[in-house]
XYZ file of C-alpha atoms in Angstrom:
499
model
C -97.599 -42.103 112.583
C -99.016 -43.023 115.993
C -102.564 -42.086 116.883
C -103.756 -40.326 119.974
C -104.619 -42.632 122.860
C -108.123 -44.096 122.706
C -109.752 -45.074 126.051
C -111.173 -48.595 126.351
C -112.739 -50.523 129.209
C -109.298 -52.079 129.907
C -107.149 -48.977 129.453
C -105.965 -46.514 126.810
C -104.443 -47.813 123.579
C -102.411 -46.218 120.788
C -102.504 -47.343 117.161
C -100.950 -46.257 113.899
C -102.408 -44.034 111.170
C -101.611 -44.429 107.481
C -103.378 -43.158 104.336
C -106.334 -41.877 106.330
C -106.996 -45.084 108.244
C -106.227 -45.737 111.903
C -105.218 -49.303 112.748
C -105.176 -50.801 116.242
C -103.717 -54.301 116.227
C -103.312 -56.943 118.897
C -105.817 -55.337 121.286
C -106.431 -57.718 124.210
C -110.142 -58.403 124.702
C -109.800 -61.293 127.159
C -107.470 -63.742 128.843
C -108.088 -67.396 129.650
C -106.196 -70.170 131.396
C -106.180 -73.423 129.430
C -109.652 -75.008 129.276
C -111.280 -72.122 131.167
C -113.683 -69.463 129.968
C -112.370 -66.116 128.829
C -112.473 -63.214 131.295
C -111.581 -59.523 130.862
C -107.851 -58.853 130.753
C -106.105 -57.072 133.616
C -106.502 -53.338 133.215
C -103.725 -50.818 132.529
C -103.392 -47.059 133.006
C -100.556 -46.013 130.699
C -101.286 -45.940 126.939
C -100.598 -49.372 125.437
C -99.064 -49.458 121.959
C -101.214 -51.641 119.662
C -99.430 -51.376 116.332
C -98.550 -55.037 115.672
C -100.710 -58.128 115.454
C -100.988 -60.114 118.645
C -99.753 -63.647 119.168
C -101.336 -66.368 117.068
C -103.670 -68.805 118.747
C -101.706 -72.094 119.112
C -102.149 -74.158 115.957
C -100.268 -76.681 113.803
C -97.283 -75.102 112.092
C -97.257 -72.059 114.330
C -96.719 -73.335 117.848
C -93.439 -71.377 117.926
C -95.271 -68.118 117.133
C -98.188 -68.785 119.451
C -98.864 -67.551 122.946
C -101.522 -69.573 124.695
C -101.918 -67.031 127.490
C -102.340 -63.901 125.334
C -103.762 -64.997 122.004
C -107.255 -63.494 122.592
C -106.831 -60.203 120.774
C -108.580 -58.288 118.017
C -107.700 -55.758 115.342
C -109.564 -52.571 114.380
C -109.367 -50.421 111.245
C -111.294 -47.173 111.206
C -111.287 -44.103 108.926
C -109.452 -41.229 110.598
C -111.838 -38.547 109.348
C -115.192 -40.155 110.169
C -117.814 -37.503 110.967
C -120.554 -39.903 112.092
C -120.843 -43.309 113.779
C -119.933 -45.902 111.166
C -121.293 -49.447 110.656
C -119.072 -52.257 111.961
C -117.985 -55.453 110.185
C -117.062 -58.055 112.815
C -115.163 -60.867 111.023
C -114.529 -64.418 112.287
C -111.772 -66.213 110.384
C -111.946 -69.751 109.075
C -109.411 -72.594 109.030
C -111.292 -75.835 109.761
C -111.445 -74.794 113.439
C -107.754 -75.580 113.842
C -105.807 -72.825 112.006
C -106.001 -69.144 111.104
C -106.190 -65.789 112.827
C -107.115 -62.157 112.424
C -103.623 -61.302 111.171
C -104.483 -62.810 107.772
C -107.112 -60.127 107.138
C -105.978 -56.515 106.797
C -109.124 -54.441 106.919
C -107.574 -51.099 105.988
C -108.832 -51.076 102.400
C -112.403 -51.993 103.352
C -112.444 -49.428 106.159
C -111.392 -46.637 103.820
C -113.854 -47.580 101.087
C -116.893 -48.163 103.302
C -116.435 -46.055 105.143
C -116.803 -48.601 107.897
C -115.084 -49.937 110.996
C -113.553 -53.369 110.392
C -112.782 -55.788 113.246
C -111.001 -59.136 112.981
C -110.482 -61.445 115.957
C -108.506 -64.371 117.293
C -110.228 -67.219 119.139
C -108.827 -70.430 120.568
C -108.379 -73.222 118.014
C -108.190 -77.010 117.871
C -108.232 -78.768 121.235
C -107.831 -75.511 123.185
C -111.022 -74.039 121.721
C -113.169 -77.051 120.842
C -112.273 -80.009 123.055
C -115.341 -80.658 125.225
C -114.012 -81.670 128.654
C -116.822 -80.470 130.907
C -117.998 -84.064 131.336
C -114.494 -85.028 132.434
C -114.040 -82.757 135.427
C -113.053 -79.528 133.648
C -116.342 -77.746 134.200
C -115.767 -74.715 131.977
C -114.324 -76.580 129.003
C -117.244 -76.525 126.596
C -117.575 -74.425 123.440
C -114.659 -72.233 124.538
C -114.104 -70.843 121.034
C -117.745 -69.717 120.903
C -117.340 -68.142 124.359
C -114.178 -66.376 123.115
C -116.069 -64.964 120.146
C -118.911 -63.790 122.397
C -116.337 -62.050 124.628
C -114.879 -60.312 121.575
C -118.341 -59.220 120.469
C -119.073 -57.873 123.954
C -115.792 -55.923 123.909
C -116.666 -54.426 120.556
C -120.158 -53.464 121.724
C -118.677 -51.753 124.797
C -115.790 -49.956 123.079
C -116.305 -49.489 119.345
C -117.971 -46.063 119.670
C -114.589 -44.710 120.841
C -113.166 -45.810 117.460
C -115.929 -44.205 115.405
C -118.117 -47.313 115.183
C -121.816 -47.666 115.808
C -122.401 -50.408 118.406
C -125.987 -50.722 117.190
C -124.949 -51.421 113.589
C -122.746 -54.530 113.848
C -122.693 -57.137 111.079
C -121.417 -60.581 112.060
C -119.392 -62.098 109.238
C -117.230 -65.142 108.714
C -115.859 -67.527 106.115
C -115.683 -71.334 106.176
C -115.297 -72.431 109.810
C -115.817 -68.761 110.691
C -119.138 -68.840 108.852
C -120.183 -71.831 110.972
C -119.170 -69.866 114.052
C -121.248 -66.886 112.891
C -124.351 -69.015 112.197
C -124.071 -70.591 115.620
C -123.270 -67.304 117.348
C -126.193 -65.533 115.692
C -128.679 -67.944 117.248
C -127.465 -67.668 120.840
C -129.538 -65.879 123.492
C -126.253 -64.292 124.703
C -125.844 -62.551 121.325
C -129.422 -61.317 120.984
C -129.613 -57.608 120.257
C -125.854 -57.292 119.733
C -125.878 -57.406 115.895
C -128.284 -56.578 113.116
C -126.978 -58.473 110.094
C -125.027 -61.628 109.284
C -122.814 -62.611 106.359
C -121.710 -66.248 106.053
C -119.351 -67.281 103.227
C -118.880 -71.004 102.551
C -120.430 -72.359 105.717
C -119.998 -76.158 105.763
C -123.132 -78.218 105.299
C -123.218 -79.129 108.966
C -122.459 -76.203 111.282
C -122.963 -77.994 114.605
C -121.504 -81.090 116.269
C -123.478 -83.396 118.541
C -122.581 -83.587 122.219
C -122.019 -87.329 121.900
C -119.511 -86.848 119.091
C -117.674 -84.166 121.064
C -117.580 -86.397 124.145
C -116.173 -89.264 122.038
C -113.403 -86.981 120.739
C -112.550 -85.928 124.280
C -112.398 -89.531 125.544
C -110.126 -90.571 122.680
C -107.759 -87.650 123.247
C -107.548 -88.439 126.952
C -106.877 -92.092 126.142
C -104.191 -91.082 123.620
C -102.501 -89.013 126.321
C -102.997 -91.797 128.873
C -104.958 -89.405 131.081
C -108.320 -91.201 131.290
C -107.907 -91.666 135.037
C -106.690 -88.078 135.626
C -108.272 -85.819 132.999
C -107.357 -82.618 134.854
C -103.675 -83.204 133.994
C -104.407 -82.332 130.373
C -104.139 -78.683 131.430
C -100.394 -79.241 131.991
C -99.566 -81.221 128.834
C -97.005 -79.366 126.674
C -98.599 -77.865 123.554
C -96.611 -79.920 120.996
C -97.641 -83.140 122.798
C -101.285 -82.059 123.018
C -101.515 -81.092 119.354
C -99.701 -84.250 118.218
C -102.181 -86.409 120.145
C -105.071 -84.438 118.686
C -103.729 -84.920 115.146
C -103.467 -88.702 115.638
C -107.008 -88.881 116.977
C -108.273 -86.632 114.202
C -106.826 -88.859 111.480
C -108.623 -91.863 112.945
C -111.901 -90.079 113.563
C -112.428 -87.889 110.502
C -114.184 -90.533 108.438
C -116.598 -91.255 111.275
C -118.003 -87.727 111.506
C -120.968 -86.219 109.667
C -118.824 -83.494 108.084
C -115.335 -84.914 107.765
C -114.031 -82.551 110.440
C -113.389 -83.418 114.080
C -114.104 -79.999 115.583
C -116.840 -77.400 115.433
C -119.400 -75.682 117.627
C -121.160 -78.268 119.804
C -124.805 -78.573 120.715
C -123.984 -78.784 124.413
C -127.321 -77.551 125.798
C -125.750 -74.665 127.710
C -123.555 -72.362 125.566
C -125.394 -73.571 122.459
C -128.833 -74.678 123.669
C -130.531 -75.266 120.300
C -129.708 -76.488 116.797
C -128.990 -73.236 114.873
C -131.136 -74.159 111.878
C -134.086 -74.750 114.189
C -133.666 -71.241 115.601
C -133.710 -69.760 112.099
C -136.729 -71.904 111.178
C -138.786 -70.856 114.210
C -138.464 -67.175 113.319
C -136.493 -65.953 116.317
C -134.072 -64.237 113.913
C -136.583 -62.979 111.339
C -135.412 -59.376 111.881
C -131.795 -60.268 111.059
C -130.752 -59.607 107.447
C -128.779 -62.535 106.050
C -126.354 -62.954 103.153
C -125.197 -66.515 102.385
C -122.442 -67.080 99.814
C -120.392 -69.937 98.443
C -117.814 -70.639 95.721
C -118.740 -72.565 92.599
C -116.053 -75.277 92.903
C -115.866 -75.510 96.697
C -114.678 -79.130 96.755
C -111.881 -78.822 94.187
C -109.342 -77.831 96.848
C -110.248 -80.782 99.060
C -110.233 -83.270 96.207
C -106.752 -82.158 95.212
C -105.277 -82.316 98.689
C -102.936 -85.207 99.471
C -104.592 -87.427 100.556
C -108.059 -86.143 99.566
C -109.837 -84.615 102.561
C -112.091 -86.841 104.672
C -115.108 -84.665 103.826
C -114.967 -86.087 100.268
C -115.534 -89.641 101.474
C -117.987 -88.552 104.158
C -120.109 -86.495 101.734
C -120.420 -89.360 99.248
C -121.261 -91.755 102.075
C -123.964 -89.393 103.359
C -125.595 -88.991 99.932
C -125.575 -92.771 99.412
C -127.116 -93.230 102.850
C -129.859 -90.714 102.053
C -130.776 -91.905 98.562
C -129.239 -95.367 98.227
C -126.586 -96.471 95.754
C -129.070 -96.199 92.887
C -129.845 -92.624 93.843
C -126.141 -91.761 93.990
C -125.532 -93.254 90.556
C -128.541 -91.413 89.147
C -127.237 -88.103 90.514
C -123.735 -88.689 89.188
C -125.160 -89.609 85.760
C -127.104 -86.331 85.616
C -124.024 -84.349 86.634
C -121.964 -86.046 83.915
C -124.650 -85.378 81.301
C -124.889 -81.692 82.218
C -121.230 -80.958 82.988
C -119.465 -77.929 81.557
C -116.394 -78.687 79.460
C -114.140 -77.542 82.327
C -116.193 -79.142 85.110
C -115.487 -82.277 87.173
C -118.997 -83.813 87.637
C -117.948 -85.649 90.810
C -116.624 -82.414 92.375
C -119.740 -80.518 91.342
C -122.032 -83.118 92.913
C -120.052 -83.052 96.175
C -119.966 -79.231 96.200
C -123.729 -79.131 95.844
C -124.256 -81.802 98.506
C -121.908 -80.384 101.150
C -121.979 -76.627 100.496
C -124.552 -75.207 98.075
C -127.693 -77.138 98.933
C -127.399 -76.784 102.743
C -126.904 -73.030 102.366
C -130.007 -72.815 100.135
C -131.938 -74.813 102.705
C -130.877 -72.381 105.463
C -132.033 -69.517 103.229
C -135.395 -71.222 102.791
C -135.765 -71.671 106.558
C -135.081 -67.999 107.182
C -137.397 -66.801 104.431
C -140.219 -69.109 105.505
C -139.937 -67.625 109.010
C -140.266 -64.083 107.659
C -136.597 -63.155 107.285
C -134.757 -61.500 104.389
C -131.959 -63.384 102.605
C -129.622 -62.796 99.662
C -127.844 -65.826 98.168
C -124.685 -65.634 96.045
C -122.149 -67.886 94.332
C -118.607 -66.852 93.423
C -117.724 -68.156 89.933
C -114.616 -66.104 89.195
C -111.142 -67.735 89.037
C -108.682 -65.353 90.747
C -105.207 -65.099 89.209
C -103.665 -66.303 92.457
C -102.766 -69.799 93.618
C -104.363 -72.119 94.488
C -107.283 -70.658 92.567
C -105.417 -70.115 89.333
C -104.890 -73.873 88.986
C -108.030 -75.088 90.860
C -110.666 -72.580 89.815
C -113.146 -70.763 92.079
C -112.661 -73.215 94.903
C -113.020 -72.778 98.642
C -111.727 -69.333 99.701
C -111.674 -67.686 96.258
C -114.228 -65.123 97.318
C -112.393 -64.439 100.575
C -109.177 -63.681 98.717
C -111.005 -61.044 96.676
C -112.976 -59.625 99.628
C -109.795 -58.737 101.547
C -107.714 -57.632 98.532
C -106.190 -54.168 98.543
C -106.973 -53.316 94.913
C -105.051 -53.677 92.656
C -103.274 -56.356 94.716
C -104.101 -59.491 96.661
C -102.743 -59.282 100.214
C -100.240 -61.606 101.884
C -101.651 -64.173 104.300
C -98.879 -64.727 106.897
C -100.656 -67.445 108.885
C -101.685 -69.417 105.802
C -98.229 -68.690 104.379
C -99.742 -67.525 101.087
C -98.236 -64.659 99.157
C -100.404 -61.994 97.567
C -99.673 -60.432 94.217
C -101.013 -58.239 91.400
C -104.588 -58.649 90.258
C -105.784 -58.884 86.679
C -108.427 -56.416 85.380
C -111.013 -59.205 85.754
C -109.920 -59.824 89.368
C -110.246 -56.119 90.135
C -113.678 -55.878 88.520
C -115.125 -58.878 90.409
C -113.426 -58.026 93.698
C -114.652 -54.413 93.540
C -118.191 -55.655 93.006
C -117.921 -58.074 95.946
C -116.365 -55.491 98.259
C -118.970 -52.861 97.316
C -121.744 -55.378 97.941
C -120.401 -56.314 101.372
C -119.916 -52.683 102.382
C -123.381 -51.797 101.091
C -124.838 -54.717 103.055
C -122.997 -53.601 106.215
C -124.255 -50.063 105.725
C -127.802 -50.477 104.406
C -128.699 -54.169 104.744
C -129.021 -54.598 100.979
C -126.001 -55.931 99.044
C -126.929 -54.417 95.697
C -129.583 -52.436 93.948
C -132.843 -54.301 94.508
C -133.602 -54.642 90.812
C -130.099 -55.920 90.068
C -130.092 -58.501 92.875
C -133.542 -59.324 94.301
C -133.793 -61.015 97.667
C -134.337 -64.746 97.957
C -138.060 -65.570 97.952
C -140.153 -68.752 97.752
C -140.698 -69.808 94.185
C -138.223 -67.335 92.693
C -135.016 -68.128 94.603
C -132.594 -65.840 92.702
C -128.883 -66.659 92.922
C -126.372 -63.873 92.278
C -123.356 -65.042 90.287
C -120.225 -63.052 91.113
C -118.196 -63.250 87.916
C -117.782 -61.325 84.682
C -120.444 -60.232 84.097
C -122.399 -60.154 87.331
C -125.744 -61.836 86.682
C -128.705 -63.554 88.335
C -129.821 -67.124 87.715
C -132.797 -68.999 89.174
C -131.598 -71.515 91.736
C -134.564 -73.846 91.338
C -134.259 -74.677 87.651
C -132.351 -77.237 85.636
C -131.942 -81.003 85.470
C -129.766 -81.163 88.561
C -132.263 -79.386 90.752
C -135.074 -81.632 89.452
C -133.249 -84.892 90.124
C -132.386 -83.816 93.704
C -136.040 -82.859 94.201
C -137.285 -86.158 92.768
C -134.923 -88.181 94.918
C -135.944 -86.180 97.961
C -139.630 -86.783 97.305
C -139.004 -90.459 96.748
C -137.084 -90.706 100.017
C -139.834 -88.904 101.888
C -142.481 -91.212 100.388
C -140.509 -94.267 101.519
C -140.151 -92.781 104.994
C -143.885 -92.166 105.227
C -144.577 -95.722 104.094
C -142.258 -97.088 106.788
C -143.912 -94.891 109.439
C -147.357 -96.041 108.286
C -146.348 -99.618 108.944
């Protein structure tokens, strides 16, 4: 049934109520012309029906379902019978910065079981959200996706109390590219005081792009479109033509990047003034509670893509550059010698290099600056493709987090069907969901004695599997060989600096 109208800063909206949860979908939080910053949408006076997801942000495979002018919308799920202001989970979707949307994440189950208010958002993707054109005459075209996300956060802060949420108890959360967005967003002066916790699942090893890289991408796209002499005309290029040019440039450029991806938040000096890891290290965010998670076999999905993703080649190249060919071979030998019977040593090495070790380093930065961190790894294999055949690879935790027990949910944008969960799926997913909701509510993801916080010397890692258990991160042959290679590299650097 329809809800009563809820007033917002733009106008009243009506949602739908089912099973004790009110859902408001496709709520406009901003509008933006192409390559311009988001601004508040035009207001309305009559109640606006918000019962269906809004238009997708333009992206490959969905240009026919996209609406460039009205894609900046968000979705809210809130318990109908809340008797107090509830904590808010603000979720930023992933998709390599080029795909995805809030419609893939139905927050009704989490809202009911929190209780909590769940918000998912759309932001501009691919060239529309990440192409840096401010050095080419389009003054506002820098970090537009980050600006979109900030606009959504501001809308939530201004309006969420009307939906039963507590604007002073917002947890930023995201997965994959969304986790990179959250880490960058958390460090911005514009976001200061607007959230109290952050949850990042599977943040890539490098969350930020250099301004020079972003400028190079922009130049190549303009050249591909034959617009180098008239960059402003890119605002009128038809979407299929723009995205096709971007795909061609991306294929040529991917191997030249530090992360194997063409897009991402950019250290532009204005929207993002500082390297995010430096902000964590200096202690500016020491009062922010942080949960960092990853999946055990992150790289399996990318190794099995056709052709294998560029980040595979880039990660190996970066490790060889850091430690030399001899160091790479030594690492690979240790991984082969210590591999589980079902483990691909090459995949495990790349997963550690690109995903697990950078997240642990970020945790160490935050802890050293006085912050509190919990670190987790998802080791369970969900009975759902692609995880059933590839193991706990990238996104396995996300599938369980958003499940409506006892079923996985459909993902319309990813074009992935849900399905029934096994008892093991339900057990692990329930633990993950309870941990996230407890973190959103109290700042602690589990009982302190069951999952202690990350601390220097101890470095506990929570393993989400059957059974849930804790292992020390800083033990084992693999950790030691990384540490030895790192010390050796530092010694050589000091020798070079000493002359």
